[in-house]
Every structure is written in structure tokens, then in C-alpha cells.
Short mmCIF file of C-alpha atoms in Angstrom, two decimals:
data_model
loop_
_atom_site.label_atom_id
_atom_site.label_comp_id
_atom_site.label_asym_id
_atom_site.label_seq_id
_atom_site.Cartn_x
_atom_site.Cartn_y
_atom_site.Cartn_z
CA MET A 1 56.71 115.14 -32.36
CA THR A 2 55.99 118.18 -30.22
CA THR A 3 57.84 121.37 -31.16
CA VAL A 4 59.02 123.23 -28.08
CA LYS A 5 57.81 126.80 -27.88
CA PRO A 6 59.04 129.32 -25.31
CA ASP A 7 55.77 129.13 -23.38
CA ALA A 8 55.86 125.31 -23.42
CA ALA A 9 58.98 124.97 -21.28
CA PRO A 10 58.31 123.10 -18.02
CA THR A 11 58.38 125.13 -14.85
CA ARG A 12 59.41 122.05 -12.87
CA ARG A 13 62.70 120.21 -13.01
CA ILE A 14 63.80 117.11 -14.89
CA LEU A 15 65.99 114.68 -12.94
CA VAL A 16 68.43 112.54 -14.96
CA VAL A 17 69.59 109.60 -12.83
CA GLY A 18 72.96 108.47 -14.11
CA GLY A 19 73.22 111.91 -15.65
CA TYR A 20 77.01 111.85 -15.83
CA GLY A 21 77.33 108.49 -17.65
CA ALA A 22 77.78 107.76 -21.37
CA VAL A 23 74.05 108.07 -22.08
CA GLY A 24 73.11 110.40 -19.24
CA THR A 25 75.43 113.18 -20.35
CA VAL A 26 73.72 113.24 -23.75
CA VAL A 27 70.27 113.29 -22.13
CA THR A 28 71.27 116.10 -19.77
CA ALA A 29 72.97 118.24 -22.42
CA THR A 30 70.15 117.82 -24.95
CA LEU A 31 67.38 118.63 -22.48
CA ASP A 32 69.32 121.59 -21.15
CA GLN A 33 69.27 123.14 -24.63
CA TRP A 34 65.48 123.00 -24.63
CA PHE A 35 64.84 123.69 -20.94
CA PRO A 36 67.80 125.67 -19.60
CA GLY A 37 68.11 125.66 -15.84
CA ARG A 38 65.48 122.92 -15.39
CA VAL A 39 67.67 119.81 -15.85
CA MET A 40 69.44 118.21 -12.90
CA PRO A 41 71.87 115.25 -13.10
CA ALA A 42 71.80 112.71 -10.29
CA GLY A 43 73.62 109.53 -9.33
CA ARG A 44 75.23 107.48 -6.57
CA ASP A 45 78.46 109.47 -6.67
CA ALA A 46 77.38 112.43 -4.55
CA ALA A 47 80.52 114.50 -5.17
CA ARG A 48 80.34 114.05 -8.93
CA ALA A 49 76.62 114.80 -9.07
CA ARG A 50 76.98 117.94 -6.95
CA ARG A 51 79.90 119.23 -9.02
CA LEU A 52 77.48 119.20 -11.94
CA GLY A 53 74.78 120.96 -9.95
CA GLY A 54 72.87 117.78 -9.19
CA VAL A 55 71.99 115.57 -6.24
CA ARG A 56 72.76 112.10 -4.95
CA VAL A 57 70.20 109.45 -5.94
CA ASP A 58 70.75 105.70 -5.70
CA VAL A 59 68.40 103.56 -7.82
CA THR A 60 68.97 100.63 -5.46
CA ASP A 61 67.38 102.67 -2.63
CA PRO A 62 63.74 103.44 -3.53
CA ASP A 63 63.06 105.05 -0.15
CA GLY A 64 66.03 107.35 -0.65
CA MET A 65 64.81 108.23 -4.13
CA GLY A 66 61.40 109.03 -2.71
CA ARG A 67 62.95 111.32 -0.11
CA ALA A 68 65.02 113.08 -2.78
CA LEU A 69 61.91 113.72 -4.87
CA ASP A 70 60.04 114.99 -1.81
CA GLU A 71 62.89 117.31 -0.84
CA LEU A 72 63.21 118.71 -4.36
CA GLY A 73 59.46 119.07 -4.53
CA ASP A 74 59.24 120.26 -8.15
CA VAL A 75 60.34 117.31 -10.31
CA ALA A 76 58.19 116.82 -13.42
CA ALA A 77 60.03 113.83 -14.87
CA VAL A 78 62.79 111.37 -14.03
CA VAL A 79 65.01 109.67 -16.59
CA LEU A 80 66.55 106.39 -15.45
CA CYS A 81 69.91 106.03 -17.21
CA ALA A 82 71.08 103.59 -14.54
CA GLU A 83 69.40 100.22 -14.26
CA PRO A 84 67.77 99.51 -10.88
CA PRO A 85 67.49 96.00 -9.43
CA ASP A 86 63.68 96.05 -9.39
CA GLY A 87 60.66 98.30 -9.87
CA GLY A 88 61.12 100.18 -6.58
CA ALA A 89 62.66 103.32 -8.09
CA ALA A 90 59.92 103.51 -10.72
CA ARG A 91 57.23 103.13 -8.05
CA ALA A 92 58.76 105.98 -6.04
CA CYS A 93 58.36 108.25 -9.08
CA LEU A 94 54.94 107.14 -10.26
CA GLU A 95 53.33 107.20 -6.82
CA ARG A 96 54.25 110.90 -6.65
CA GLY A 97 52.82 111.69 -10.08
CA VAL A 98 56.29 112.12 -11.61
CA HIS A 99 56.68 111.06 -15.25
CA LEU A 100 59.29 108.36 -15.89
CA VAL A 101 61.49 107.50 -18.88
CA ASP A 102 63.40 104.23 -18.47
CA ILE A 103 66.20 103.30 -20.87
CA GLY A 104 66.52 99.84 -19.31
CA ALA A 105 66.66 96.81 -21.60
CA THR A 106 66.14 93.88 -19.21
CA SER A 107 62.80 92.17 -19.80
CA ARG A 108 62.28 91.25 -16.16
CA LEU A 109 62.70 94.86 -15.03
CA LEU A 110 60.55 96.26 -17.84
CA ASP A 111 57.80 93.86 -16.81
CA ALA A 112 58.13 95.02 -13.20
CA VAL A 113 57.58 98.65 -14.25
CA ALA A 114 54.74 97.65 -16.59
CA GLY A 115 53.07 96.14 -13.54
CA LEU A 116 52.81 99.67 -12.09
CA HIS A 117 50.36 100.80 -14.79
CA ASP A 118 47.48 101.28 -12.35
CA VAL A 119 49.73 103.19 -9.95
CA ALA A 120 50.66 105.60 -12.74
CA VAL A 121 47.07 106.02 -13.86
CA SER A 122 45.96 106.80 -10.29
CA SER A 123 48.58 109.55 -9.93
CA GLY A 124 48.24 110.90 -13.47
CA ALA A 125 51.84 110.03 -14.36
CA THR A 126 53.18 108.51 -17.56
CA ALA A 127 56.06 106.04 -17.81
CA VAL A 128 57.66 105.22 -21.16
CA LEU A 129 59.65 102.00 -21.57
CA SER A 130 61.78 100.56 -24.41
CA VAL A 131 63.59 103.86 -24.88
CA GLY A 132 66.87 103.89 -26.79
CA VAL A 133 68.27 102.15 -29.85
CA ALA A 134 67.38 98.50 -29.14
CA PRO A 135 64.86 98.49 -27.63
CA GLY A 136 63.51 101.84 -28.76
CA LEU A 137 64.10 102.74 -32.39
CA THR A 138 63.77 99.04 -33.24
CA ASN A 139 60.26 99.07 -31.72
CA LEU A 140 59.25 102.07 -33.84
CA LEU A 141 60.58 100.44 -37.03
CA ALA A 142 58.82 97.20 -36.09
CA ARG A 143 55.50 99.00 -35.74
CA ARG A 144 55.86 100.57 -39.20
CA ALA A 145 56.67 97.27 -40.87
CA HIS A 146 53.88 95.55 -38.92
CA GLU A 147 51.32 98.10 -40.12
CA ASP A 148 52.62 97.99 -43.71
CA VAL A 149 51.68 94.31 -44.02
CA GLY A 150 48.33 94.73 -42.29
CA GLY A 151 49.38 92.97 -39.10
CA ALA A 152 52.54 90.86 -39.10
CA ARG A 153 52.61 87.19 -38.17
CA GLN A 154 56.41 87.26 -37.95
CA LEU A 155 58.84 90.06 -37.08
CA ASP A 156 62.61 89.76 -37.47
CA LEU A 157 64.68 92.56 -35.95
CA THR A 158 68.37 92.88 -36.80
CA VAL A 159 70.72 95.09 -34.79
CA MET A 160 74.30 95.89 -35.82
CA LEU A 161 76.31 97.79 -33.22
CA GLY A 162 79.64 99.55 -33.61
CA SER A 163 82.29 97.57 -31.72
CA GLY A 164 84.69 100.51 -31.83
CA GLU A 165 82.50 102.73 -29.67
CA HIS A 166 83.28 103.31 -25.98
CA HIS A 167 80.09 102.00 -24.40
CA GLY A 168 79.01 102.60 -20.81
CA GLY A 169 79.75 99.93 -18.20
CA ASP A 170 76.07 98.98 -17.77
CA ALA A 171 75.66 98.40 -21.51
CA VAL A 172 78.75 96.16 -21.70
CA ARG A 173 77.72 94.18 -18.60
CA TRP A 174 74.23 93.65 -20.02
CA THR A 175 75.65 92.40 -23.32
CA VAL A 176 78.07 90.00 -21.59
CA GLU A 177 75.28 88.54 -19.45
CA HIS A 178 73.08 87.82 -22.45
CA LEU A 179 75.86 86.41 -24.60
CA ALA A 180 75.66 83.54 -22.11
CA ASP A 181 72.07 82.80 -23.12
CA PRO A 182 71.63 79.84 -25.48
CA ALA A 183 70.55 80.53 -29.06
CA THR A 184 66.79 80.19 -29.57
CA ALA A 185 66.74 80.62 -33.37
CA PRO A 186 69.14 80.19 -36.30
CA ALA A 187 71.58 82.87 -37.38
CA GLN A 188 70.45 84.83 -40.41
CA ARG A 189 72.13 86.77 -43.21
CA THR A 190 70.54 90.18 -43.66
CA ALA A 191 71.27 93.16 -45.90
CA LEU A 192 71.95 96.31 -43.88
CA PRO A 193 72.05 99.68 -45.71
CA GLY A 194 75.64 100.85 -46.06
CA TYR A 195 77.12 97.69 -44.51
CA GLY A 196 76.29 94.95 -46.99
CA THR A 197 75.04 91.52 -46.00
CA ARG A 198 75.80 90.54 -42.43
CA THR A 199 75.33 87.38 -40.40
CA ALA A 200 73.29 88.24 -37.31
CA HIS A 201 72.85 85.85 -34.41
CA PRO A 202 69.84 85.42 -32.12
CA PHE A 203 70.19 87.68 -29.09
CA PRO A 204 67.53 88.30 -26.40
CA PHE A 205 66.81 92.01 -26.80
CA SER A 206 63.69 92.84 -24.83
CA ASP A 207 61.75 93.67 -28.04
CA GLN A 208 61.16 90.00 -28.74
CA HIS A 209 59.39 89.67 -25.37
CA THR A 210 57.36 92.89 -25.41
CA LEU A 211 56.34 93.29 -29.08
CA PRO A 212 54.14 90.16 -29.09
CA ARG A 213 52.09 91.88 -26.37
CA THR A 214 52.12 95.47 -27.64
CA LEU A 215 51.63 94.70 -31.35
CA GLY A 216 49.97 91.29 -31.14
CA VAL A 217 52.59 89.62 -33.34
CA PRO A 218 52.82 85.88 -32.63
CA ALA A 219 56.52 85.46 -33.43
CA VAL A 220 59.30 88.01 -32.89
CA THR A 221 63.02 87.26 -33.16
CA THR A 222 65.85 89.70 -32.45
CA ARG A 223 69.38 89.21 -33.74
CA LEU A 224 72.73 90.92 -33.20
CA CYS A 225 75.95 91.44 -35.08
CA LEU A 226 78.85 93.87 -34.65
CA ASP A 227 80.37 96.03 -37.36
CA SER A 228 83.57 94.02 -36.91
CA ARG A 229 82.98 90.72 -38.70
CA PRO A 230 85.90 88.94 -36.92
CA LEU A 231 84.70 90.02 -33.47
CA THR A 232 81.14 88.93 -34.26
CA ALA A 233 82.37 85.53 -35.41
CA ALA A 234 84.59 85.09 -32.35
CA LEU A 235 81.96 86.03 -29.78
CA PHE A 236 79.25 83.81 -31.18
CA ALA A 237 81.69 80.95 -31.73
CA LEU A 238 82.42 81.15 -28.01
CA ARG A 239 78.70 81.01 -27.28
CA ARG A 240 78.33 77.87 -29.37
CA THR A 241 81.06 76.17 -27.31
CA GLY A 242 79.18 76.96 -24.10
CA LEU A 243 82.19 78.71 -22.57
CA LEU A 244 80.31 81.98 -22.17
CA ARG A 245 77.90 80.36 -19.73
CA ALA A 246 80.57 81.01 -17.12
CA ALA A 247 79.71 84.71 -17.55
CA ARG A 248 76.75 84.10 -15.24
CA ARG A 249 79.24 83.97 -12.36
CA PRO A 250 79.98 87.51 -11.00
CA GLY A 251 83.75 87.16 -11.11
CA VAL A 252 83.83 85.88 -14.67
CA ARG A 253 81.28 88.51 -15.72
CA ARG A 254 83.48 91.29 -14.33
CA MET A 255 86.53 89.91 -16.13
CA LEU A 256 84.73 89.62 -19.49
CA THR A 257 83.12 93.05 -19.08
CA GLY A 258 86.54 94.59 -18.46
CA ALA A 259 88.03 92.78 -21.45
CA LEU A 260 85.27 93.81 -23.86
CA SER A 261 85.39 97.39 -22.59
CA ARG A 262 89.01 97.55 -23.75
CA VAL A 263 88.35 96.05 -27.18
CA HIS A 264 87.58 98.71 -29.80
CA LEU A 265 87.76 96.94 -33.14
CA GLY A 266 85.56 98.59 -35.72
CA GLY A 267 83.80 101.94 -35.74
CA ASP A 268 80.87 103.65 -34.06
CA GLY A 269 78.23 103.08 -36.73
CA PHE A 270 75.04 101.17 -36.01
CA ALA A 271 72.27 99.80 -38.22
CA LEU A 272 68.78 98.57 -37.40
CA ARG A 273 66.36 96.66 -39.57
CA ALA A 274 62.80 95.42 -38.99
CA ASP A 275 61.27 92.81 -41.34
CA ALA A 276 57.56 91.98 -41.13
CA ARG A 277 55.77 89.07 -42.81
CA ARG A 278 52.12 88.19 -43.22
CA GLY A 279 51.67 85.39 -45.73
CA ASP A 280 53.07 86.66 -49.01
CA ARG A 281 53.17 90.25 -47.80
CA ARG A 282 56.53 91.57 -46.62
CA ALA A 283 57.81 94.96 -45.54
CA ALA A 284 61.11 96.24 -44.15
CA TRP A 285 62.32 99.46 -42.54
CA ALA A 286 65.89 100.29 -41.57
CA LEU A 287 67.79 103.06 -39.81
CA THR A 288 71.51 103.83 -39.66
CA GLY A 289 73.54 106.25 -37.60
CA HIS A 290 76.67 106.77 -35.52
CA GLY A 291 77.16 106.55 -31.77
CA GLN A 292 74.78 104.13 -30.06
CA SER A 293 75.13 105.82 -26.67
CA ARG A 294 74.49 109.23 -28.22
CA ALA A 295 71.46 107.92 -30.10
CA THR A 296 70.06 106.32 -26.95
CA GLY A 297 70.45 109.61 -25.09
CA LEU A 298 68.77 111.55 -27.89
CA VAL A 299 65.81 109.17 -27.99
CA ALA A 300 65.39 109.50 -24.22
CA ALA A 301 65.58 113.30 -24.41
CA TYR A 302 62.94 113.50 -27.14
CA VAL A 303 60.64 111.22 -25.14
CA VAL A 304 61.04 113.42 -22.06
CA ARG A 305 60.29 116.50 -24.13
CA GLU A 306 57.05 114.93 -25.32
CA LEU A 307 56.03 114.04 -21.77
CA VAL A 308 56.61 117.49 -20.29
CA THR A 309 55.26 119.56 -23.18
CA GLY A 310 52.57 117.29 -24.60
CA VAL A 311 49.50 115.62 -23.16
CA PRO A 312 50.59 112.00 -22.70
CA PRO A 313 48.12 109.34 -21.56
CA ALA A 314 48.62 108.28 -17.95
CA GLY A 315 49.94 104.80 -17.32
CA VAL A 316 52.94 102.71 -18.37
CA HIS A 317 53.55 102.39 -22.12
CA HIS A 318 56.26 101.06 -24.41
CA ILE A 319 57.53 103.63 -26.91
CA GLU A 320 55.70 102.11 -29.88
CA GLN A 321 52.36 102.42 -28.07
CA LEU A 322 52.40 106.24 -28.07
CA PRO A 323 51.36 107.76 -31.42
CA ALA A 324 53.00 111.09 -30.49
CA LEU A 325 56.40 109.36 -30.68
CA ALA A 326 55.87 107.67 -34.05
CA GLY A 327 57.74 110.45 -35.88
CA LEU A 328 60.86 110.18 -33.74
CA PRO A 329 63.00 108.56 -36.51
CA GLU A 330 62.22 111.51 -38.82
CA ALA A 331 63.05 114.00 -36.05
CA LEU A 332 66.44 112.34 -35.49
CA ALA A 333 67.06 112.25 -39.25
CA ALA A 334 66.28 115.95 -39.61
CA GLU A 335 68.42 117.14 -36.72
CA HIS A 336 71.01 114.52 -35.78
CA GLY A 337 72.33 112.77 -38.89
CA VAL A 338 70.40 109.53 -38.54
CA VAL A 339 69.28 108.04 -41.87
CA LEU A 340 65.86 106.40 -42.18
CA HIS A 341 65.50 103.81 -44.96
CA GLY A 342 61.92 103.16 -46.03
CA PRO A 343 60.50 100.06 -47.72
CA ASP A 344 61.45 101.30 -51.19
CA SER A 345 65.13 101.72 -50.29
CA VAL A 346 65.76 98.65 -48.13
CA ALA A 347 67.35 95.99 -50.32
CA GLY A 348 65.27 92.83 -50.31
CA PRO A 349 63.82 91.16 -47.23
CA ARG A 350 66.14 88.70 -45.54
CA VAL A 351 69.00 86.89 -47.25
CA GLY A 352 69.23 83.17 -46.73
CA GLY A 353 68.82 81.44 -43.40
#
């Protein structure tokens, strides 16, 4: 990871779209410590953004975003902490040679931005995708385990999230939508450092769609559990009944999102684990911490710092494709209380089936 020196501070601004949300406030505050006076929050709520010294930007209006970038004239990088409906906002940035960090987790939208690779190369801009906890830190752990076995044929990623944390509205909505997806693999019992053995259920994090392409692993499965065992059991029991399919309807989705936003059973701890297999060779890496939203914001801030102070390759890349970001787990462990568990300290591979 790049160490920021006084003469390495960007002379242009960093725009954090959704900069007053659960993740955006962490991104803005962290970057402001490194680059004081260069960080500007933005969002649809003009009054709120301006109170914080920012500007109005709506990710659903790519033309408006383009005009905002043109009017500001000195934006080096944009962080998308609000999920747009398509790749229009990303195109507005990349066409202007503005670096982009996208914390989105929807495969369809990540693919849309990935399709702008040639646009980014032409303008000399870099976009980094799969930024956050899952995807994000899971991708970096997956790459380590993959390399440890000399090229995995199977990757299993397990994510445990703290159900007591107050998550942002976008994160809760995204989770509700995907709880409606049918299971594509069996549940699995996995040992998570500090949390014992947990039953994790198949859940369509974007990693399982992107890692086969970025790492060349034929089979990738992602699974989810919550730190509250009863809440995990209840949610996935509902999925098995098919009742959660109604969450695809906007009205039902809003109701379930509101209900889950008010439920705070459990704590704010999270745990990640990546298991790689190649024949008889197995390797596992894990990471634990507190505050998923905070961790997502920190990951995004570190990625931005690398873009504006380093020499990133132009184009669109997922986080695990950039060697300069490989040491991010260690950086978070050294400065922000995250604990990285290497192969020697992760108990066993998977437990049962």
C-alpha cells in the first residue's frame, strides 16, 4: 500500500457520492484526514450536501453528473457510495479521465462498468470494482488462498455479518432482494475465528460471478450467515418456503427492508473466510472485525488513496486484480483493529456439508 507523504497529496478534489450515508461518511472522514480540504461529499439531497460543503449529484442522472464534474473542473476521483441504475454515472466519470471507485455489489451493474474498460483506457482513468467487505476483502482473501494452492479449482467464500449493526438503506434493500433468490448450493458448516462453527447458506454475492473470470477458478460459491443464529435460521427458513420471493415486488420489498432495518439482534462483528481447493491441496484465509459499514468505507478510502497517489493501470479492474492493493488487509489490521487470520491459524478447512 502507498504511504501518503506531504508532497503526494492530490491537488485536485475527490468527490464522494453518497458522502453523507453510512459508508460515505466514513469514506469522507478518512480521506479528509489524508487530504484535508480536497474531499467533497455529494448526493441527491442538495441541502444536506451543501451543509457539508458539497454539491448535488444524482447517480440516476448521468448527464447531470457530467455537468457537475465539468463545473467543478478539478475532480481527480469519484467514489460511488450510492448504487446507480446502470453504467451511465461511471461513463460520465471515465470519459473525463476521472478515476472511479465503486462500492456496488450488484453483478449486473459491475458488469456494466467493466464494459467501459476501453473508455477508461482511452482517457487514462482507472476504475476499481468489488470494493468493500463482500465483495472486496473477500476477493483479496480469495486470491491469497487461490495462490497458496497453485491455482484453485474450487473457492468457497463464507461471510458472517453482524445483525446488530445499523446498516445503510441500500445495503438492507440489496440483501432483501437477494434473499428472494433460490439456493444454488447446499448450506455448509464452517469454522469462523472467534465465532465457532456456523451454518452459512448460499447467497449470491457478486464474488461468485466475477472471481471465475478474474482468477480463472472454475467453481466459486459464496455463503452468508448472521452473527445471530436464530435470525439466520429464520431468514433462510423463510427462503426455503418460497415466501421471500414476494420481495421482488416493490411494495413487499419496502416493507421487508423497513422491518429488517429495525431488527438489531446480535452485535456488529463480521467474519470472512476464503477456502481454496486444488485436488488434495487446501488453503484458507480469514479476517474478522467490527462494523461492516465502517470497514467498507475504510476499504474504499484506501483504494482512492492508492489511485490518487500511486500509478494505477488505466482501465476497469476488480480489487484483486491490482497488486498494489494486495496488502490492504494488513494495512487495516495495523491501523483499524481488523484481525487477519493466515492459513496456520484458521481452524481446519470446511466442516461438514
